[in-house]
Amino acid sequence: MLGGGAIYAELPWLWSDQFDCNIQTLGIIEAQHRLVSRGDPATGSFCVMALDEGGRMRAAISVNSGRDIGACRRLISSGTVMDEVRLADTSVSLRSLL
């Protein structure tokens, strides 16, 4: 802001509690991202993750699955290329994908 060369590198993150619903977002989903869903919205707990053209996670939105956001933060930071089938499979731990 005052001519410094430092780059702000934090991911945008926000959360909101709406009655019994916890919503968290991490990063910014862009139009060209592919969306991968994990969990079932009908159960009230799910996560939607955005992958770039190289298969790297760039953003995530969770509903009543806050633990997923912590793992997504690490996956975004790692730059790991994601296997979309395993990413969507709730029997596979997100942490195991690091």
CSV table of C-alpha atoms in Angstrom, one decimal:
chain,number,residue,atom,x,y,z
A,1,MET,CA,0.0,0.0,0.0
A,2,LEU,CA,2.9,2.3,0.7
A,3,GLY,CA,5.2,1.0,-2.0
A,4,GLY,CA,6.2,-2.2,-0.2
A,5,GLY,CA,6.8,-5.3,-2.3
A,6,ALA,CA,5.1,-7.8,0.1
A,7,ILE,CA,2.4,-9.9,-1.5
A,8,TYR,CA,-0.7,-10.7,0.6
A,9,ALA,CA,-1.0,-14.5,0.2
A,10,GLU,CA,-3.7,-15.5,2.6
A,11,LEU,CA,-6.7,-17.3,1.1
A,12,PRO,CA,-10.1,-15.6,1.5
A,13,TRP,CA,-12.1,-17.4,4.2
A,14,LEU,CA,-15.4,-16.7,5.7
A,15,TRP,CA,-18.0,-18.6,7.8
A,16,SER,CA,-21.5,-18.0,8.9
A,17,ASP,CA,-23.9,-19.8,11.2
A,18,GLN,CA,-27.5,-19.7,10.0
A,19,PHE,CA,-29.7,-21.4,12.7
A,20,ASP,CA,-28.4,-25.0,12.6
A,21,CYS,CA,-26.4,-24.6,9.4
A,22,ASN,CA,-22.7,-23.8,9.4
A,23,ILE,CA,-21.4,-22.5,6.0
A,24,GLN,CA,-17.7,-21.9,5.3
A,25,THR,CA,-15.9,-20.8,2.1
A,26,LEU,CA,-12.2,-20.9,1.3
A,27,GLY,CA,-10.7,-19.3,-1.8
A,28,ILE,CA,-12.6,-17.9,-4.7
A,29,ILE,CA,-14.5,-20.1,-7.2
A,30,GLU,CA,-14.0,-18.9,-10.8
A,31,ALA,CA,-16.1,-19.7,-13.8
A,32,GLN,CA,-13.5,-22.0,-15.4
A,33,HIS,CA,-13.1,-24.2,-12.3
A,34,ARG,CA,-14.5,-27.8,-12.3
A,35,LEU,CA,-16.7,-28.4,-9.3
A,36,VAL,CA,-16.5,-31.7,-7.3
A,37,SER,CA,-19.1,-32.5,-4.7
A,38,ARG,CA,-18.4,-34.6,-1.6
A,39,GLY,CA,-21.2,-35.7,0.6
A,40,ASP,CA,-25.0,-35.5,0.1
A,41,PRO,CA,-26.8,-32.1,0.3
A,42,ALA,CA,-30.0,-34.1,1.2
A,43,THR,CA,-28.3,-35.1,4.5
A,44,GLY,CA,-27.4,-31.4,5.3
A,45,SER,CA,-23.6,-32.1,5.3
A,46,PHE,CA,-21.5,-31.7,2.1
A,47,CYS,CA,-18.5,-29.9,0.6
A,48,VAL,CA,-18.1,-28.5,-3.0
A,49,MET,CA,-14.5,-28.1,-4.1
A,50,ALA,CA,-13.2,-26.1,-7.1
A,51,LEU,CA,-10.4,-27.5,-9.3
A,52,ASP,CA,-8.4,-25.5,-11.8
A,53,GLU,CA,-7.5,-26.8,-15.3
A,54,GLY,CA,-4.5,-28.7,-13.9
A,55,GLY,CA,-6.6,-30.5,-11.3
A,56,ARG,CA,-5.4,-28.5,-8.3
A,57,MET,CA,-7.8,-27.4,-5.7
A,58,ARG,CA,-8.3,-23.6,-5.6
A,59,ALA,CA,-11.5,-23.1,-3.5
A,60,ALA,CA,-14.0,-24.9,-1.3
A,61,ILE,CA,-17.4,-24.4,0.2
A,62,SER,CA,-18.6,-26.6,3.1
A,63,VAL,CA,-22.0,-26.9,4.7
A,64,ASN,CA,-22.1,-28.5,8.1
A,65,SER,CA,-18.7,-30.1,7.3
A,66,GLY,CA,-16.2,-27.7,8.9
A,67,ARG,CA,-13.5,-30.3,9.3
A,68,ASP,CA,-13.3,-30.5,5.5
A,69,ILE,CA,-12.2,-26.9,5.3
A,70,GLY,CA,-9.1,-27.5,7.3
A,71,ALA,CA,-8.0,-30.3,5.0
A,72,CYS,CA,-9.0,-28.3,1.9
A,73,ARG,CA,-6.8,-25.4,3.1
A,74,ARG,CA,-3.8,-27.8,3.2
A,75,LEU,CA,-4.7,-29.3,-0.2
A,76,ILE,CA,-4.9,-25.9,-1.8
A,77,SER,CA,-1.6,-24.9,-0.2
A,78,SER,CA,0.1,-28.1,-1.3
A,79,GLY,CA,-0.8,-27.7,-5.0
A,80,THR,CA,-1.4,-31.4,-5.2
A,81,VAL,CA,-3.1,-32.7,-8.4
A,82,MET,CA,-6.4,-34.2,-7.3
A,83,ASP,CA,-8.0,-37.5,-8.3
A,84,GLU,CA,-11.6,-36.3,-8.7
A,85,VAL,CA,-13.1,-39.8,-7.9
A,86,ARG,CA,-11.2,-40.1,-4.6
A,87,LEU,CA,-11.9,-36.5,-3.8
A,88,ALA,CA,-15.7,-37.1,-4.1
A,89,ASP,CA,-15.5,-40.4,-2.1
A,90,THR,CA,-16.5,-39.7,1.5
A,91,SER,CA,-14.9,-43.0,2.5
A,92,VAL,CA,-11.5,-41.5,1.6
A,93,SER,CA,-10.0,-39.1,4.1
A,94,LEU,CA,-9.2,-35.7,2.6
A,95,ARG,CA,-6.0,-35.7,4.6
A,96,SER,CA,-4.9,-38.9,2.9
A,97,LEU,CA,-4.9,-37.0,-0.4
A,98,LEU,CA,-2.0,-34.8,0.7
